[in-house]
Amino acid sequence: MRRIKAGIIGMGFIGVSHIEAIRRIGFAELVAVADVNFELAKKKASEYFIPKCYSTIDELLADPEIEVVHNCTPNNLHLEINSKIIKAGKHIFSEKPLSRTSDESAQMLELLKEYPNVIHGVNFNYRMNPLVQEMKHKIKNGEIGDVKLVHGTYLQDFLLHETDYNWRIEPEVCGPSRCIADIGSHWMDSVQCVTGAKITEVCADLVITIPVRKKPKGQVETFSINTNVEYEDMPVKTEDWGAVLIKMDNGVHGVFCVSEVSAGHGCSLAFEIDGTKASLKWEQERADEMWMGHRDGPNYAIKRNPNHMTPEAKQYTYLAGGHPEGWNDAMRNNVMAFYKFIADGKKLGVDTPDFATFDEGHYIIKLTEAIVESSKKRQWVKVD
Ligand SMILES: NC(=O)c1ccc[n+]([C@@H]2O[C@H](COP(=O)([O-])OP(=O)(O)OC[C@H]3O[C@@H](n4cnc5c(N)ncnc54)[C@H](O)[C@@H]3O)[C@@H](O)[C@H]2O)c1
């Protein structure tokens, strides 16, 4: 197997997780990073002994040894930067959401038609937790019977206080949806992945719980807590909370809610799939365990153990039972699936990847827009 060389654009909160994920893949090599904040890029390059550090995207893209580029910048830059990466003929692994609007993501899909050899992936990392993969294959094997219902949540509290501020609050940067685009996108991707079905209709209620926030005068790091800062008032235009009824193309009905203002919740992603024989439930904050419910027999808490997993899911687990795997491992699995697809010489459109492609990323943006429209119109909205 040959070594695949990579570069990362954006050294903020998630960029660092990409460094660590690439570093855990034996046949991948991180050769360069770039950030508009060049001091930050230099600091990360120095801390992680990354050989090259660039202050501009163009310099990184001109580097001939780089084959894969990760885009870890805020949402408003995804169209511009992803398009540049594609035009450079490099494989692209973009952060989610793929873009702010479906018009932007459609432009990327259009451009990709001219570059059929470019492999494209979106970092919907939760689908690559070993037990989420196990859930997917248990459902595929008929272990819970016919799927009838799905339900769950994704709750956070990083915007609980009116003084909490982040680029995600600004629609010009984040897009017209915040909570749904930022974390609801993960929930929808995970559920579509495990059920193998698409959400096709939505009915939503989006709520702004803090109509005016206090914006610190100065830069704010993702998930950081600020003290002793001056503020200016900022009217909020995007949702802090969303409740969404869904219908899927296999007849399944469901519901989920998302929040960035629910105290005590760091990353409470959870979903349950109810079938005619049994139910399966997985919670991100207890990632190494899955619940299987039965009416006519005992319920089980299934601990992740490679010895008892389906072969498809087993390829994404590394540690023996009792040694917990979690968020970082799912990140690594997602990046690994992307690099392995390239290393194996697979082609999109011919081979089906385990990671989400730009097509799936685009569909999630369309769902997000349908949810916003539904909440405005107070009615069900179908997605094409
Ligand atoms: N998959 C996940 O679980 C997950 C988690 C967090 C964030 N994200 C996504 O990752 C992206 C980044 O989020 P974040 O929380 O890391 O943000 P962040 O603000 O912490 O980091 C963004 C970085 O991009 C840099 N940047 C901005 N403009 C640039 C440019 N023109 N060229 C190069 N670098 C530039 C900034 O200087 C900053 O270092 C977002 O799209 C977000 O939705 C995904």
CSV table of C-alpha atoms and ligand atoms in Angstrom, one decimal:
chain,number,residue,atom,x,y,z
A,1,MET,CA,0.0,0.0,0.0
A,2,ARG,CA,1.4,3.4,-1.0
A,3,ARG,CA,1.6,6.4,1.4
A,4,ILE,CA,-1.0,9.1,0.7
A,5,LYS,CA,0.1,12.7,1.5
A,6,ALA,CA,-2.2,15.2,2.9
A,7,GLY,CA,-2.7,18.9,3.8
A,8,ILE,CA,-5.2,20.6,6.1
A,9,ILE,CA,-6.7,24.1,5.7
A,10,GLY,CA,-8.0,25.5,9.0
A,11,MET,CA,-6.3,24.9,12.3
A,12,GLY,CA,-9.2,25.7,14.6
A,13,PHE,CA,-11.2,23.4,16.9
A,14,ILE,CA,-11.8,20.6,14.4
A,15,GLY,CA,-8.6,21.1,12.3
A,16,VAL,CA,-6.6,19.6,15.2
A,17,SER,CA,-8.8,16.5,15.3
A,18,HIS,CA,-8.1,16.0,11.6
A,19,ILE,CA,-4.3,16.2,12.4
A,20,GLU,CA,-4.7,13.4,15.0
A,21,ALA,CA,-7.0,11.3,12.8
A,22,ILE,CA,-4.5,11.4,9.8
A,23,ARG,CA,-1.6,10.6,12.2
A,24,ARG,CA,-3.4,7.4,13.3
A,25,ILE,CA,-3.5,6.0,9.7
A,26,GLY,CA,-0.2,4.2,8.9
A,27,PHE,CA,-0.4,4.8,5.2
A,28,ALA,CA,-1.3,8.5,5.4
A,29,GLU,CA,1.2,11.3,5.9
A,30,LEU,CA,0.3,14.9,6.9
A,31,VAL,CA,2.8,17.1,5.1
A,32,ALA,CA,1.3,20.6,5.4
A,33,VAL,CA,-1.2,22.8,7.2
A,34,ALA,CA,-2.5,26.3,6.3
A,35,ASP,CA,-4.6,28.9,8.1
A,36,VAL,CA,-5.3,32.5,7.4
A,37,ASN,CA,-4.2,33.0,11.0
A,38,PHE,CA,-0.6,32.1,10.1
A,39,GLU,CA,0.7,32.3,13.7
A,40,LEU,CA,-1.8,29.6,14.7
A,41,ALA,CA,-0.8,27.5,11.7
A,42,LYS,CA,2.9,27.8,12.6
A,43,LYS,CA,2.1,26.9,16.3
A,44,LYS,CA,0.3,23.7,15.3
A,45,ALA,CA,2.9,22.8,12.7
A,46,SER,CA,5.6,23.2,15.3
A,47,GLU,CA,3.7,21.3,18.1
A,48,TYR,CA,2.9,18.4,15.8
A,49,PHE,CA,6.2,18.4,13.8
A,50,ILE,CA,4.3,19.0,10.5
A,51,PRO,CA,7.0,19.7,7.9
A,52,LYS,CA,5.3,22.5,5.9
A,53,CYS,CA,3.1,25.5,6.9
A,54,TYR,CA,1.4,27.9,4.5
A,55,SER,CA,-0.3,31.2,5.1
A,56,THR,CA,-2.5,30.8,1.9
A,57,ILE,CA,-4.7,28.1,0.4
A,58,ASP,CA,-3.1,28.7,-3.0
A,59,GLU,CA,0.4,27.8,-1.7
A,60,LEU,CA,-0.9,24.6,-0.2
A,61,LEU,CA,-2.8,23.6,-3.3
A,62,ALA,CA,0.3,24.3,-5.5
A,63,ASP,CA,2.3,21.7,-3.4
A,64,PRO,CA,2.6,18.8,-5.8
A,65,GLU,CA,3.1,16.1,-3.2
A,66,ILE,CA,-0.2,16.8,-1.6
A,67,GLU,CA,-2.9,14.4,-2.8
A,68,VAL,CA,-5.7,14.9,-0.3
A,69,VAL,CA,-6.9,18.2,1.2
A,70,HIS,CA,-9.0,18.6,4.3
A,71,ASN,CA,-11.2,21.7,4.5
A,72,CYS,CA,-11.7,22.6,8.2
A,73,THR,CA,-12.7,26.3,7.8
A,74,PRO,CA,-16.1,27.9,8.7
A,75,ASN,CA,-19.1,27.2,6.5
A,76,ASN,CA,-19.0,30.4,4.5
A,77,LEU,CA,-15.7,29.3,3.0
A,78,HIS,CA,-16.7,25.8,2.0
A,79,LEU,CA,-17.8,26.7,-1.5
A,80,GLU,CA,-14.8,28.8,-2.3
A,81,ILE,CA,-12.2,26.6,-0.8
A,82,ASN,CA,-13.7,23.2,-1.8
A,83,SER,CA,-14.0,24.5,-5.4
A,84,LYS,CA,-10.3,25.5,-5.4
A,85,ILE,CA,-9.3,22.0,-4.1
A,86,ILE,CA,-11.4,20.3,-6.7
A,87,LYS,CA,-9.9,22.5,-9.5
A,88,ALA,CA,-6.5,21.6,-8.2
A,89,GLY,CA,-7.4,17.9,-8.9
A,90,LYS,CA,-6.9,16.9,-5.3
A,91,HIS,CA,-9.1,14.6,-3.3
A,92,ILE,CA,-11.2,16.5,-0.9
A,93,PHE,CA,-12.4,15.8,2.6
A,94,SER,CA,-14.6,18.7,3.7
A,95,GLU,CA,-16.1,19.5,7.1
A,96,LYS,CA,-19.9,19.6,7.4
A,97,PRO,CA,-22.2,21.2,6.7
A,98,LEU,CA,-21.0,21.0,3.1
A,99,SER,CA,-22.1,24.6,2.5
A,100,ARG,CA,-24.5,27.3,3.7
A,101,THR,CA,-27.1,26.7,1.0
A,102,SER,CA,-28.1,24.0,-1.5
A,103,ASP,CA,-27.3,26.4,-4.3
A,104,GLU,CA,-23.7,26.4,-3.1
A,105,SER,CA,-23.5,22.6,-2.7
A,106,ALA,CA,-25.1,22.2,-6.1
A,107,GLN,CA,-22.3,24.3,-7.6
A,108,MET,CA,-19.7,21.9,-6.1
A,109,LEU,CA,-21.5,18.9,-7.5
A,110,GLU,CA,-21.6,20.5,-10.9
A,111,LEU,CA,-17.9,21.3,-10.7
A,112,LEU,CA,-17.1,17.7,-9.7
A,113,LYS,CA,-18.6,16.4,-13.0
A,114,GLU,CA,-15.5,18.0,-14.7
A,115,TYR,CA,-13.2,16.1,-12.2
A,116,PRO,CA,-14.5,12.6,-12.1
A,117,ASN,CA,-11.4,11.2,-10.5
A,118,VAL,CA,-11.6,13.5,-7.5
A,119,ILE,CA,-12.8,11.5,-4.4
A,120,HIS,CA,-15.0,13.7,-2.2
A,121,GLY,CA,-16.1,13.1,1.4
A,122,VAL,CA,-17.9,15.0,4.1
A,123,ASN,CA,-16.9,14.6,7.7
A,124,PHE,CA,-20.1,13.1,9.2
A,125,ASN,CA,-18.0,11.3,11.7
A,126,TYR,CA,-20.7,9.9,14.0
A,127,ARG,CA,-21.8,7.3,11.4
A,128,MET,CA,-18.3,5.8,11.9
A,129,ASN,CA,-18.6,4.9,15.5
A,130,PRO,CA,-18.1,1.1,15.7
A,131,LEU,CA,-21.5,0.6,17.3
A,132,VAL,CA,-23.3,2.8,14.9
A,133,GLN,CA,-21.9,0.7,12.1
A,134,GLU,CA,-23.0,-2.4,14.1
A,135,MET,CA,-26.5,-0.9,14.4
A,136,LYS,CA,-26.5,-0.4,10.6
A,137,HIS,CA,-25.5,-4.0,9.9
A,138,LYS,CA,-27.8,-5.5,12.5
A,139,ILE,CA,-30.7,-3.6,10.8
A,140,LYS,CA,-29.5,-4.8,7.4
A,141,ASN,CA,-29.4,-8.4,8.6
A,142,GLY,CA,-33.0,-8.2,9.8
A,143,GLU,CA,-32.2,-8.5,13.5
A,144,ILE,CA,-34.8,-5.9,14.6
A,145,GLY,CA,-37.4,-6.9,11.9
A,146,ASP,CA,-38.9,-4.2,9.8
A,147,VAL,CA,-38.0,-0.7,10.8
A,148,LYS,CA,-41.0,1.4,11.8
A,149,LEU,CA,-40.0,4.4,13.8
A,150,VAL,CA,-36.9,6.5,14.5
A,151,HIS,CA,-36.5,9.1,17.3
A,152,GLY,CA,-33.7,11.0,19.1
A,153,THR,CA,-31.9,14.2,20.0
A,154,TYR,CA,-28.8,16.2,19.6
A,155,LEU,CA,-28.4,18.5,22.6
A,156,GLN,CA,-25.6,20.9,23.5
A,157,ASP,CA,-25.2,23.8,25.9
A,158,PHE,CA,-22.3,25.8,24.4
A,159,LEU,CA,-24.6,28.7,23.5
A,160,LEU,CA,-26.7,28.6,26.8
A,161,HIS,CA,-25.8,32.1,28.0
A,162,GLU,CA,-26.5,35.4,26.2
A,163,THR,CA,-22.8,36.1,26.4
A,164,ASP,CA,-21.9,32.9,24.5
A,165,TYR,CA,-20.8,33.8,21.0
A,166,ASN,CA,-19.4,32.1,18.0
A,167,TRP,CA,-19.3,32.6,14.2
A,168,ARG,CA,-22.1,30.1,14.1
A,169,ILE,CA,-24.5,32.8,15.4
A,170,GLU,CA,-23.9,34.9,12.2
A,171,PRO,CA,-26.0,33.7,9.2
A,172,GLU,CA,-23.5,35.2,6.7
A,173,VAL,CA,-20.9,32.8,8.1
A,174,CYS,CA,-23.0,29.8,9.3
A,175,GLY,CA,-25.9,29.9,6.9
A,176,PRO,CA,-29.6,30.5,7.3
A,177,SER,CA,-29.9,27.6,9.8
A,178,ARG,CA,-27.6,27.1,12.9
A,179,CYS,CA,-28.8,24.3,15.1
A,180,ILE,CA,-30.2,22.1,12.4
A,181,ALA,CA,-27.2,22.7,10.0
A,182,ASP,CA,-24.6,22.4,12.7
A,183,ILE,CA,-25.8,19.4,14.7
A,184,GLY,CA,-29.1,18.3,13.2
A,185,SER,CA,-27.1,17.5,10.1
A,186,HIS,CA,-25.2,14.9,12.1
A,187,TRP,CA,-28.4,13.4,13.5
A,188,MET,CA,-30.0,13.1,10.0
A,189,ASP,CA,-26.8,11.7,8.5
A,190,SER,CA,-26.5,9.0,11.2
A,191,VAL,CA,-30.1,8.0,11.0
A,192,GLN,CA,-30.1,7.8,7.1
A,193,CYS,CA,-26.9,5.8,7.3
A,194,VAL,CA,-28.1,3.2,9.8
A,195,THR,CA,-31.5,2.8,8.2
A,196,GLY,CA,-30.3,2.9,4.6
A,197,ALA,CA,-33.3,5.2,3.9
A,198,LYS,CA,-33.8,8.9,3.1
A,199,ILE,CA,-35.7,11.5,5.0
A,200,THR,CA,-38.1,12.9,2.4
A,201,GLU,CA,-40.7,15.0,4.3
A,202,VAL,CA,-40.3,17.3,7.3
A,203,CYS,CA,-42.5,19.4,9.6
A,204,ALA,CA,-40.5,21.6,12.0
A,205,ASP,CA,-40.7,24.1,14.8
A,206,LEU,CA,-37.5,26.2,15.1
A,207,VAL,CA,-37.2,28.6,18.0
A,208,ILE,CA,-34.8,31.4,19.0
A,209,THR,CA,-34.6,31.3,22.8
A,210,ILE,CA,-32.1,34.2,23.1
A,211,PRO,CA,-33.2,36.9,20.6
A,212,VAL,CA,-30.3,39.2,21.4
A,213,ARG,CA,-26.8,38.0,22.3
A,214,LYS,CA,-23.8,39.8,23.6
A,215,LYS,CA,-21.0,39.6,21.1
A,216,PRO,CA,-17.5,40.0,22.5
A,217,LYS,CA,-15.5,42.7,20.8
A,218,GLY,CA,-12.7,40.4,19.5
A,219,GLN,CA,-12.0,36.9,18.3
A,220,VAL,CA,-13.9,34.0,20.0
A,221,GLU,CA,-12.6,30.4,19.9
A,222,THR,CA,-15.1,27.6,19.4
A,223,PHE,CA,-16.3,26.1,22.7
A,224,SER,CA,-14.2,28.6,24.7
A,225,ILE,CA,-15.4,30.5,27.8
A,226,ASN,CA,-14.5,34.2,27.9
A,227,THR,CA,-14.1,36.4,30.9
A,228,ASN,CA,-13.4,40.2,31.3
A,229,VAL,CA,-14.5,41.1,27.8
A,230,GLU,CA,-16.5,44.0,26.3
A,231,TYR,CA,-19.7,43.2,24.4
A,232,GLU,CA,-22.0,44.6,21.8
A,233,ASP,CA,-25.6,43.6,21.3
A,234,MET,CA,-26.3,41.3,18.4
A,235,PRO,CA,-29.8,40.3,17.3
A,236,VAL,CA,-30.1,36.6,16.7
A,237,LYS,CA,-31.6,35.3,13.4
A,238,THR,CA,-31.1,31.6,13.6
A,239,GLU,CA,-32.6,28.9,15.8
A,240,ASP,CA,-31.3,27.8,19.2
A,241,TRP,CA,-33.8,24.9,19.2
A,242,GLY,CA,-35.4,22.8,16.6
A,243,ALA,CA,-38.1,20.1,16.8
A,244,VAL,CA,-38.7,18.1,13.6
A,245,LEU,CA,-41.2,15.4,12.6
A,246,ILE,CA,-39.9,13.3,9.7
A,247,LYS,CA,-41.1,10.8,7.1
A,248,MET,CA,-38.6,8.5,5.3
A,249,ASP,CA,-38.8,7.0,1.8
A,250,ASN,CA,-39.2,3.5,3.3
A,251,GLY,CA,-42.4,4.5,5.1
A,252,VAL,CA,-40.7,5.1,8.5
A,253,HIS,CA,-41.9,7.9,10.6
A,254,GLY,CA,-39.9,9.7,13.3
A,255,VAL,CA,-39.0,12.8,15.3
A,256,PHE,CA,-35.9,14.5,16.5
A,257,CYS,CA,-35.0,17.7,18.5
A,258,VAL,CA,-31.8,19.6,18.6
A,259,SER,CA,-30.6,22.4,21.0
A,260,GLU,CA,-27.5,24.4,21.6
A,261,VAL,CA,-29.0,25.8,24.9
A,262,SER,CA,-29.8,22.8,27.0
A,263,ALA,CA,-27.7,23.0,30.2
A,264,GLY,CA,-25.6,20.0,31.0
A,265,HIS,CA,-25.4,18.6,27.5
A,266,GLY,CA,-22.0,18.6,25.9
A,267,CYS,CA,-22.6,16.4,22.9
A,268,SER,CA,-25.8,14.4,23.6
A,269,LEU,CA,-26.4,12.8,20.2
A,270,ALA,CA,-28.8,9.9,20.6
A,271,PHE,CA,-31.1,7.9,18.3
A,272,GLU,CA,-33.3,4.9,18.6
A,273,ILE,CA,-34.6,2.7,15.8
A,274,ASP,CA,-37.7,0.7,16.5
A,275,GLY,CA,-38.4,-2.4,14.5
A,276,THR,CA,-41.1,-5.1,14.5
A,277,LYS,CA,-38.9,-7.5,16.5
A,278,ALA,CA,-36.7,-5.2,18.6
A,279,SER,CA,-35.3,-1.7,19.1
A,280,LEU,CA,-31.8,-0.4,19.0
A,281,LYS,CA,-30.5,2.7,20.8
A,282,TRP,CA,-27.1,4.5,20.8
A,283,GLU,CA,-26.0,7.5,22.7
A,284,GLN,CA,-22.8,9.4,21.7
A,285,GLU,CA,-21.8,10.2,25.3
A,286,ARG,CA,-21.9,6.4,26.1
A,287,ALA,CA,-20.4,5.5,22.7
A,288,ASP,CA,-19.1,2.1,23.7
A,289,GLU,CA,-22.5,0.7,24.5
A,290,MET,CA,-25.7,0.1,22.6
A,291,TRP,CA,-29.2,-0.8,24.0
A,292,MET,CA,-31.3,-3.5,22.4
A,293,GLY,CA,-34.9,-3.7,23.6
A,294,HIS,CA,-37.4,-6.5,23.3
A,295,ARG,CA,-41.0,-6.9,24.5
A,296,ASP,CA,-41.1,-10.6,24.7
A,297,GLY,CA,-37.7,-11.2,26.2
A,298,PRO,CA,-34.9,-9.4,28.1
A,299,ASN,CA,-33.4,-6.1,27.1
A,300,TYR,CA,-29.6,-6.0,26.6
A,301,ALA,CA,-26.9,-3.4,27.1
A,302,ILE,CA,-24.5,-4.5,24.3
A,303,LYS,CA,-20.9,-3.5,25.1
A,304,ARG,CA,-18.7,-3.0,22.1
A,305,ASN,CA,-16.5,-6.2,21.7
A,306,PRO,CA,-14.8,-7.0,18.4
A,307,ASN,CA,-15.4,-10.7,19.0
A,308,HIS,CA,-19.2,-10.3,18.9
A,309,MET,CA,-19.6,-7.8,16.0
A,310,THR,CA,-20.7,-8.2,12.4
A,311,PRO,CA,-17.7,-8.4,10.1
A,312,GLU,CA,-18.6,-5.1,8.4
A,313,ALA,CA,-18.6,-3.2,11.7
A,314,LYS,CA,-15.6,-5.1,13.1
A,315,GLN,CA,-13.3,-3.5,10.6
A,316,TYR,CA,-13.9,-0.2,12.4
A,317,THR,CA,-13.0,-1.3,15.9
A,318,TYR,CA,-9.6,-1.7,17.3
A,319,LEU,CA,-9.5,-2.2,21.0
A,320,ALA,CA,-10.5,-5.3,22.9
A,321,GLY,CA,-13.8,-5.2,24.9
A,322,GLY,CA,-13.5,-3.1,28.1
A,323,HIS,CA,-11.2,-0.5,26.5
A,324,PRO,CA,-13.6,2.3,25.5
A,325,GLU,CA,-13.7,3.7,22.0
A,326,GLY,CA,-15.4,7.0,21.3
A,327,TRP,CA,-15.4,10.3,19.4
A,328,ASN,CA,-11.8,10.4,18.3
A,329,ASP,CA,-12.0,6.8,17.2
A,330,ALA,CA,-15.0,7.5,15.0
A,331,MET,CA,-13.1,10.5,13.5
A,332,ARG,CA,-10.2,8.2,12.7
A,333,ASN,CA,-12.5,5.6,11.2
A,334,ASN,CA,-14.1,8.2,8.9
A,335,VAL,CA,-10.8,9.5,7.7
A,336,MET,CA,-9.5,6.0,7.4
A,337,ALA,CA,-12.5,4.9,5.3
A,338,PHE,CA,-11.8,7.9,3.0
A,339,TYR,CA,-8.1,7.2,2.6
A,340,LYS,CA,-8.6,3.5,2.2
A,341,PHE,CA,-11.1,4.1,-0.6
A,342,ILE,CA,-8.4,6.1,-2.4
A,343,ALA,CA,-5.6,3.6,-1.6
A,344,ASP,CA,-7.7,0.7,-3.0
A,345,GLY,CA,-8.2,2.6,-6.2
A,346,LYS,CA,-12.0,2.7,-5.8
A,347,LYS,CA,-14.2,5.1,-7.8
A,348,LEU,CA,-17.3,7.0,-6.7
A,349,GLY,CA,-20.3,6.1,-8.8
A,350,VAL,CA,-18.9,2.5,-9.1
A,351,ASP,CA,-18.0,1.6,-5.5
A,352,THR,CA,-20.1,2.5,-2.5
A,353,PRO,CA,-18.1,4.2,0.3
A,354,ASP,CA,-18.9,4.0,4.0
A,355,PHE,CA,-18.1,7.7,4.4
A,356,ALA,CA,-20.6,10.4,3.2
A,357,THR,CA,-19.9,11.9,-0.2
A,358,PHE,CA,-20.7,15.4,-1.4
A,359,ASP,CA,-24.0,14.1,-2.9
A,360,GLU,CA,-25.1,13.1,0.6
A,361,GLY,CA,-23.8,16.4,2.0
A,362,HIS,CA,-25.9,18.2,-0.6
A,363,TYR,CA,-29.0,16.2,0.3
A,364,ILE,CA,-28.5,17.1,4.0
A,365,ILE,CA,-28.4,20.8,3.0
A,366,LYS,CA,-31.7,20.4,1.1
A,367,LEU,CA,-33.2,18.8,4.2
A,368,THR,CA,-32.0,21.6,6.3
A,369,GLU,CA,-33.6,24.1,4.0
A,370,ALA,CA,-36.8,22.2,3.9
A,371,ILE,CA,-36.8,22.3,7.8
A,372,VAL,CA,-36.4,26.1,7.8
A,373,GLU,CA,-39.1,26.5,5.2
A,374,SER,CA,-41.4,24.2,7.1
A,375,SER,CA,-41.0,26.1,10.3
A,376,LYS,CA,-41.7,29.4,8.5
A,377,LYS,CA,-44.8,28.1,6.7
A,378,ARG,CA,-46.0,26.0,9.7
A,379,GLN,CA,-46.6,23.0,7.4
A,380,TRP,CA,-45.0,19.8,6.1
A,381,VAL,CA,-42.4,20.2,3.3
A,382,LYS,CA,-41.3,17.5,0.8
A,383,VAL,CA,-37.7,17.2,-0.3
A,384,ASP,CA,-37.0,16.3,-4.0
B,1,LIG,N1,-17.5,17.0,12.3
B,1,LIG,C1,-17.6,17.6,13.5
B,1,LIG,O1,-17.9,16.9,14.5
B,1,LIG,C2,-17.3,19.1,13.6
B,1,LIG,C3,-17.1,19.6,14.8
B,1,LIG,C4,-16.8,21.0,14.9
B,1,LIG,C5,-16.8,21.8,13.7
B,1,LIG,N2,-17.0,21.2,12.5
B,1,LIG,C6,-17.1,22.0,11.3
B,1,LIG,O2,-15.7,22.4,11.0
B,1,LIG,C7,-15.7,23.7,10.4
B,1,LIG,C8,-14.8,24.6,11.3
B,1,LIG,O3,-15.3,24.6,12.6
B,1,LIG,P1,-14.4,24.9,13.9
B,1,LIG,O4,-15.3,24.8,15.1
B,1,LIG,O5,-13.1,24.2,13.8
B,1,LIG,O6,-14.1,26.5,13.6
B,1,LIG,P2,-12.9,27.3,14.2
B,1,LIG,O7,-13.4,28.7,14.2
B,1,LIG,O8,-12.5,26.8,15.5
B,1,LIG,O9,-11.7,27.1,13.2
B,1,LIG,C9,-11.8,27.6,11.9
B,1,LIG,C10,-10.4,27.9,11.4
B,1,LIG,O10,-10.4,28.3,10.0
B,1,LIG,C11,-9.5,29.3,9.9
B,1,LIG,N3,-9.8,30.1,8.7
B,1,LIG,C12,-10.7,31.0,8.5
B,1,LIG,N4,-10.6,31.5,7.2
B,1,LIG,C13,-9.6,30.9,6.6
B,1,LIG,C14,-9.1,31.0,5.3
B,1,LIG,N5,-9.6,31.8,4.4
B,1,LIG,N6,-8.0,30.2,5.0
B,1,LIG,C15,-7.5,29.3,5.9
B,1,LIG,N7,-8.0,29.2,7.2
B,1,LIG,C16,-9.1,30.0,7.5
B,1,LIG,C17,-9.6,30.2,11.1
B,1,LIG,O11,-8.5,31.0,11.3
B,1,LIG,C18,-9.7,29.1,12.2
B,1,LIG,O12,-8.4,28.7,12.7
B,1,LIG,C19,-17.2,24.1,10.4
B,1,LIG,O13,-17.7,23.9,9.1
B,1,LIG,C20,-17.9,23.3,11.4
B,1,LIG,O14,-19.2,23.0,11.1
B,1,LIG,C21,-17.3,19.9,12.4
